[in-house]
XYZ file of C-alpha atoms in Angstrom:
365
model
C 19.030 25.945 33.996
C 16.362 25.084 36.601
C 16.921 25.126 40.240
C 14.675 24.202 43.155
C 14.772 27.471 44.961
C 12.237 26.916 47.777
C 9.639 24.339 49.040
C 6.222 25.197 50.717
C 5.253 21.827 52.274
C 2.074 23.219 53.724
C 0.680 24.029 50.262
C 2.616 21.252 48.330
C 4.325 23.986 46.366
C 7.868 24.183 44.927
C 9.392 27.300 43.512
C 11.844 26.866 40.758
C 14.385 29.468 39.621
C 14.634 29.385 35.832
C 17.356 30.778 33.598
C 18.131 30.578 29.882
C 21.549 31.393 28.460
C 22.597 31.899 24.850
C 25.648 30.767 23.006
C 27.338 34.079 24.114
C 26.875 33.175 27.733
C 24.027 36.035 27.976
C 21.007 35.646 30.063
C 17.921 35.971 27.674
C 15.270 34.597 29.934
C 15.007 34.479 33.745
C 12.204 34.016 36.286
C 10.512 31.751 38.729
C 7.941 29.001 38.222
C 5.654 27.830 41.151
C 4.658 24.263 40.751
C 2.152 22.118 42.550
C 4.016 19.092 43.748
C 1.972 15.821 43.649
C 1.298 14.167 47.106
C 1.689 10.673 45.539
C 3.612 9.184 42.745
C 1.875 9.611 39.387
C 2.018 6.815 36.659
C 0.871 7.149 33.189
C 0.770 4.720 30.361
C 3.663 5.032 27.788
C 2.518 6.867 24.656
C 3.772 5.643 21.356
C 4.908 8.779 19.609
C 4.666 9.295 15.790
C 7.840 9.052 13.782
C 9.100 12.385 12.520
C 11.363 12.800 9.552
C 12.754 16.139 8.261
C 12.590 16.573 4.484
C 13.277 19.477 2.052
C 10.480 21.840 1.860
C 10.981 22.042 -2.038
C 11.244 19.753 -4.912
C 14.495 19.475 -6.737
C 12.541 19.152 -9.945
C 10.795 22.567 -9.884
C 13.847 24.414 -11.584
C 13.658 21.922 -14.487
C 10.145 22.833 -15.217
C 10.748 26.602 -15.000
C 13.806 26.410 -17.526
C 11.874 23.993 -19.735
C 8.927 26.443 -20.141
C 11.334 29.194 -21.361
C 12.648 27.034 -24.121
C 9.160 25.990 -25.364
C 6.902 23.006 -25.928
C 7.625 19.809 -27.941
C 5.135 18.134 -30.144
C 4.384 14.851 -28.362
C 3.351 11.654 -30.164
C 1.161 9.936 -27.537
C 0.651 6.136 -28.186
C -2.668 4.733 -27.330
C -3.728 7.107 -24.519
C -6.619 4.830 -23.529
C -6.508 5.196 -19.835
C -7.900 8.169 -17.862
C -4.560 8.812 -16.002
C -2.686 9.077 -19.482
C -5.076 11.562 -20.665
C -4.813 13.487 -17.235
C -0.970 13.451 -17.489
C -0.744 14.802 -20.984
C -3.409 17.430 -20.325
C -1.532 18.790 -17.306
C 1.795 18.787 -19.264
C 0.099 20.695 -21.912
C -1.394 23.110 -19.403
C 2.164 23.556 -18.137
C 3.314 24.749 -21.586
C 5.640 21.620 -22.051
C 3.925 19.616 -24.850
C 1.599 19.904 -27.746
C 0.055 16.407 -27.745
C -0.936 14.431 -30.823
C -3.053 11.365 -29.631
C -2.493 8.298 -31.742
C -4.629 5.283 -31.357
C -8.121 3.916 -31.322
C -10.454 7.133 -31.390
C -13.471 5.577 -29.537
C -11.157 4.237 -26.731
C -9.381 7.544 -26.360
C -12.584 9.453 -26.223
C -13.936 7.035 -23.551
C -10.821 7.622 -21.344
C -11.186 11.302 -21.843
C -14.759 11.112 -20.688
C -13.754 9.265 -17.540
C -11.042 11.531 -16.860
C -13.528 14.499 -17.411
C -11.091 16.257 -19.821
C -12.030 17.815 -23.127
C -9.572 16.640 -25.839
C -11.203 18.270 -28.813
C -8.175 20.899 -28.755
C -5.881 18.048 -29.469
C -4.916 16.509 -32.758
C -6.131 12.865 -32.842
C -4.928 10.200 -35.310
C -7.300 7.230 -35.551
C -5.340 3.990 -35.610
C -6.810 0.549 -35.425
C -4.303 -1.054 -32.997
C -1.287 -0.496 -30.676
C 1.252 -1.672 -33.352
C -0.046 0.702 -35.966
C 0.033 3.704 -33.232
C 3.610 2.789 -32.336
C 4.632 2.648 -36.117
C 2.902 5.998 -36.756
C 4.685 7.735 -33.628
C 8.034 6.605 -34.827
C 7.598 7.695 -38.299
C 6.566 11.106 -37.103
C 9.607 11.251 -34.895
C 11.866 10.265 -37.981
C 10.160 12.856 -40.091
C 10.608 15.710 -37.489
C 6.840 15.879 -36.957
C 7.168 14.910 -33.317
C 9.772 15.810 -30.828
C 8.956 13.414 -28.123
C 7.172 10.057 -27.997
C 5.017 9.189 -24.868
C 4.493 5.430 -24.303
C 0.923 5.733 -23.165
C -0.924 2.485 -23.375
C 1.618 0.498 -25.324
C 3.773 -2.247 -23.533
C 7.418 -1.359 -22.934
C 8.563 -4.421 -24.798
C 6.572 -3.739 -27.930
C 7.617 -0.098 -28.156
C 11.380 -1.036 -27.511
C 11.207 -3.635 -30.371
C 10.190 -0.956 -32.758
C 12.597 1.658 -31.461
C 15.456 -0.583 -32.018
C 14.814 -1.583 -35.638
C 17.876 -0.262 -37.715
C 16.127 1.151 -40.698
C 12.722 2.044 -39.322
C 13.446 2.715 -35.534
C 14.888 5.462 -33.472
C 18.452 4.312 -33.285
C 21.201 6.840 -33.670
C 25.033 6.770 -33.321
C 25.076 5.693 -29.579
C 23.080 2.873 -28.062
C 19.947 3.911 -26.285
C 19.613 3.865 -22.710
C 17.201 4.984 -19.956
C 18.067 7.563 -17.146
C 15.886 7.778 -14.037
C 16.157 11.178 -12.192
C 15.480 10.735 -8.498
C 14.680 13.369 -5.920
C 15.657 11.323 -2.922
C 14.766 13.207 0.523
C 17.953 11.912 2.154
C 20.334 12.966 -0.700
C 21.365 16.520 -1.249
C 20.801 16.670 -4.936
C 19.071 14.994 -7.926
C 20.540 11.591 -8.688
C 20.593 9.990 -12.269
C 20.479 6.282 -12.264
C 21.142 4.437 -15.652
C 20.430 2.141 -17.358
C 17.122 0.964 -15.800
C 15.018 -0.152 -18.851
C 16.804 -0.947 -22.075
C 20.097 -2.855 -22.042
C 19.642 -6.041 -19.945
C 23.320 -7.214 -19.825
C 25.335 -4.440 -21.652
C 28.812 -5.264 -23.024
C 31.559 -2.696 -22.387
C 30.894 -0.866 -25.585
C 27.274 -0.389 -24.783
C 28.338 0.690 -21.151
C 30.439 3.444 -22.649
C 27.339 4.740 -24.682
C 25.179 4.331 -21.447
C 27.741 6.512 -19.483
C 28.194 9.169 -22.234
C 24.466 9.481 -22.606
C 24.109 10.059 -18.968
C 26.878 12.606 -18.952
C 25.335 14.734 -21.796
C 22.027 14.533 -20.041
C 23.529 15.766 -16.680
C 25.094 18.730 -18.628
C 21.579 19.478 -20.098
C 20.306 19.664 -16.585
C 23.038 22.112 -15.695
C 25.808 20.111 -14.083
C 28.944 21.248 -15.741
C 31.258 18.334 -14.724
C 28.991 15.439 -13.432
C 30.553 12.964 -10.943
C 29.932 9.495 -12.269
C 30.067 6.483 -9.983
C 30.384 3.110 -11.838
C 28.671 0.650 -9.551
C 29.501 -2.939 -8.901
C 29.316 -5.472 -6.123
C 32.928 -4.879 -4.966
C 35.319 -2.099 -4.773
C 38.255 -3.796 -6.305
C 38.855 -5.428 -9.684
C 37.758 -9.225 -9.396
C 38.149 -10.960 -12.657
C 35.264 -13.420 -11.772
C 33.019 -10.321 -11.522
C 32.764 -8.657 -15.040
C 31.156 -5.562 -13.834
C 34.295 -4.686 -11.667
C 36.510 -5.168 -14.855
C 34.183 -3.031 -16.919
C 34.194 -0.263 -14.399
C 37.998 -0.018 -14.324
C 37.836 -0.009 -18.304
C 35.333 2.828 -18.324
C 37.427 4.848 -16.217
C 40.469 4.313 -18.433
C 38.348 5.046 -21.435
C 37.479 8.490 -19.791
C 41.271 9.275 -19.271
C 41.864 8.451 -22.952
C 39.083 10.701 -24.014
C 36.600 7.925 -25.233
C 34.351 9.230 -22.631
C 34.318 12.905 -22.082
C 32.603 15.656 -19.830
C 32.566 13.740 -16.507
C 34.538 12.764 -13.558
C 34.496 8.823 -13.418
C 35.506 6.386 -10.567
C 34.749 2.800 -10.205
C 34.203 0.068 -9.363
C 32.313 1.208 -6.276
C 29.653 -0.333 -4.155
C 26.509 1.599 -3.536
C 27.234 2.249 0.175
C 30.659 3.730 -0.550
C 29.146 5.995 -3.195
C 26.353 7.406 -0.997
C 28.249 7.466 2.498
C 31.513 9.369 2.902
C 31.827 7.783 6.368
C 31.614 4.270 5.065
C 34.170 4.918 2.280
C 36.623 6.527 4.638
C 36.199 3.516 7.173
C 37.308 1.327 4.122
C 40.171 3.623 3.092
C 38.560 4.497 -0.174
C 39.438 7.979 -1.517
C 37.471 9.262 -4.463
C 36.089 12.516 -5.866
C 32.667 11.026 -6.341
C 31.908 9.535 -2.945
C 29.077 11.218 -1.146
C 28.660 13.572 -4.075
C 27.819 11.467 -7.115
C 25.451 12.909 -9.850
C 25.230 9.662 -11.862
C 25.192 5.998 -10.842
C 25.938 3.727 -13.719
C 24.538 0.416 -13.069
C 25.999 -2.911 -14.003
C 22.717 -4.085 -15.604
C 19.177 -3.312 -15.984
C 18.094 -5.735 -13.235
C 20.199 -3.996 -10.668
C 19.144 -0.540 -11.805
C 15.488 -1.164 -11.692
C 15.710 -2.803 -8.292
C 17.735 0.276 -6.716
C 15.260 2.726 -8.367
C 12.275 0.789 -6.794
C 13.998 0.544 -3.415
C 14.573 4.169 -3.144
C 11.261 4.998 -4.380
C 9.353 2.768 -1.648
C 11.863 2.698 1.068
C 13.395 6.260 0.930
C 10.275 8.050 -0.565
C 12.050 9.220 -3.660
C 10.215 10.850 -6.511
C 11.166 9.582 -9.949
C 11.140 10.914 -13.401
C 13.133 9.974 -16.567
C 13.471 9.315 -20.201
C 15.247 7.309 -23.048
C 18.421 8.858 -24.090
C 20.334 8.356 -27.332
C 17.361 7.933 -29.576
C 16.280 10.151 -32.487
C 13.830 11.843 -29.953
C 13.370 11.430 -26.205
C 10.958 8.762 -25.221
C 8.855 8.586 -22.061
C 8.798 4.938 -21.123
C 7.775 4.588 -17.507
C 4.270 3.644 -16.351
C 2.352 6.758 -15.239
C 1.605 6.573 -11.535
C 2.115 10.154 -10.686
C 0.906 12.686 -13.347
C 2.947 15.463 -12.060
C 6.013 13.297 -12.390
C 5.157 12.825 -15.983
C 5.265 16.520 -16.376
C 8.765 16.606 -14.922
C 9.634 14.045 -17.543
C 8.498 16.267 -20.339
C 10.668 19.099 -18.885
C 13.707 16.808 -18.786
C 13.103 15.946 -22.352
C 12.952 19.517 -23.381
C 16.175 20.430 -21.681
C 17.985 17.450 -23.292
C 16.728 18.234 -26.817
C 17.699 21.791 -26.426
C 21.185 20.896 -25.071
C 21.973 18.297 -27.827
C 20.739 20.837 -30.598
C 23.087 23.521 -29.198
C 26.049 21.113 -28.646
C 26.123 18.823 -31.569
C 24.143 20.911 -34.291
C 25.077 24.529 -33.436
C 28.292 24.016 -31.372
C 27.217 26.625 -28.842
C 27.761 24.597 -25.539
């Protein structure tokens, strides 16, 4: 507390008695401050102060990279790496000990991209292919023959790669439908958040949503979440027969009760605000084990998922990695904006491959 103890008008001085008390009501600082009092009122222009936001001092992704390095690198089939940023991204991931790249595409264009990136690619295997379609076919064939443990989209278009991946006899299809899981480090959320599906299944039917959900649960367990909490999102919190996503959400929760989906704690339908904010959910009388603590958000369709991910990236400053789940090998599909996030995606792929191998092939999980 500060108290004006004495005035000295002849010298325009004011003596203030100052005292600081801690939470135990103990005096920790005390003393006097002599201040020169102004003889006339001082006015200064209002200063616009910068906005300050408190953020975590660490990345939630760092642990994934550490764990992946201990497991070991995957052979990566990189499709048409004909842009400098793609070359840079795979070189960083290789230096981190996460991938052994196989560059597949037009040799001259790949070397030109490497020259622009100022990176020596002579250490990497390079398969010269005339066009993108051939590079895609070769990468998928290598994955099918266990010569590659991961595919990186590189310079191919998403649509072209997806068409090839979804071919029944020559693609990457397995028992479950494929889906894409984005993993977000959102500064305003306490833990990593998995959002699915944001790339592949445009308007999934209930059977496909079951696969999307199960893929995400297995993936979350691969990241170390023993019982992931899964929020099935919709535009309403109650079942509305004119809104199919609410009916599907309720059905998915019942499927989990009956063992058709396993390993997670599901609830839905839920709206985005009720999932993220405990206060909002309580104000609406919604009680759920996933509100304010969800690990996975299952979106009603790709369009919604893609919009939510981009909103969080550009409005909430999230950092996003991710990969295709449910395929014969993980596939990195997203456009490379941040080369370091591509490294994170490679780490996620390693963790997922290791988990699936231990769970489904060795039975050790």
